[in-house]
C-alpha angles and dihedrals in degrees: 000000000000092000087050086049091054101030085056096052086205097163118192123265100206128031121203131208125234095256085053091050091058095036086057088038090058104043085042090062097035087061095043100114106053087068089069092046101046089053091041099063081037089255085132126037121193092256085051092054086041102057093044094056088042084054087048103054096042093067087041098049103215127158108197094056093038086059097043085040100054089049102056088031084053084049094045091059105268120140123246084234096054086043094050094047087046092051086049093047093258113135101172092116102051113108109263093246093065105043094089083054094050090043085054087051104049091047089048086057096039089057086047095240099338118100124183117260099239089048090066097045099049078056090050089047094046100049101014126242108291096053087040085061093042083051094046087054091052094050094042098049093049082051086066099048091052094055096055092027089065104062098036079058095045091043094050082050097063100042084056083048095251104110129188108245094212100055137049142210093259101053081044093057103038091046096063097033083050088057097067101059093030094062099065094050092041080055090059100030084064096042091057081045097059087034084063111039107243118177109264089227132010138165146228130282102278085061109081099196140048124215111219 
């Protein structure tokens, strides 16, 4: 994986802080649960899942997950050709039933994490709660993967002696040390969170309601 990171030259497209990185850990994990119970109740099928995180990444630009991406969407049943245009922004190819979906998905990634109110609940209005959440997880856990997934990939190309301009060796180190003491607070973070009954998802001040 790491030749086919530098050999690719794929450079990310957005870089997080470390406050966004454990603002996305924990939503990722608070809406945890409702993966398992959209795909449960086939709500979600693996392609479905697929072509969001490939959306995903590809706003994001990050290698690691791109490569790691392409090969379980290939195993999923995706074509090479669908993957390929995905990867390229293209989403011609993605069932109709699904673009609004994608669409969500590209503008959650664009506003790093913030998504207008109205675009989630036009989601919420075109596929109904339980899969919008199942929508929301998919995205939220590729988003993850993408934070972290940056600077390892930015890290393998400059040791290969391709590094990333935007990025340096310091953001690259402190982003993936900061992920091993950030993930058990994030844990309970997110259980106080769900305890509580914090909205899974919320917006900023101009918005002046929270879906829960």
């Amino acid at each position: 994986m790491q030749d086919w990171i530098c050999d690719t030259m794929i450079v990310a497209k957005k870089h997080y802080t470390l406050p966004e990185s454990y603002r996305i850990l924990v939503e990722g994990l608070l809406s945890m649960r409702f993966l398992s119970r959209a795909r449960s109740q086939g709500d979600l099928n693996q392609e479905f899942i697929e072509r969001i995180m490939l959306a995903v990444t590809e706003v994001n630009g990050c290698a690691a997950c791109s490569y790691a991406h392409t090969k379980m969407a290939l195993e999923s049943g995706m074509s090479a050709s669908e993957v390929q245009a995905m990867l390229a922004g293209i989403i011609d190819d993605v069932p109709a039933n699904e673009v609004a979906a994608i669409l969500f998905a590209q503008h959650y990634a664009d506003t790093k994490g913030n998504p207008s109110r109205e675009a989630w609940e036009r989601t919420v209005e075109l596929y109904g709660q339980r899969t919008a959440q199942g929508i929301l997880v998919a995205i939220r856990a590729i988003m993850i993967g993408n934070v972290y997934g940056i600077p390892f990939s930015a890290l393998i190309g400059r040791i290969k002696g391709r590094p990333d301009p935007q990025s340096s060796f310091g953001r690259e180190i402190a982003m993936l040390l900061a992920f091993v003491p950030a993930l058990p607070v994030a844990l309970l973070h997110a259980l106080v969170a769900t305890l509580a009954r914090v909205p899974v998802i919320s917006f900023s001040e101009h918005s002046a309601t929270a879906a829960h």
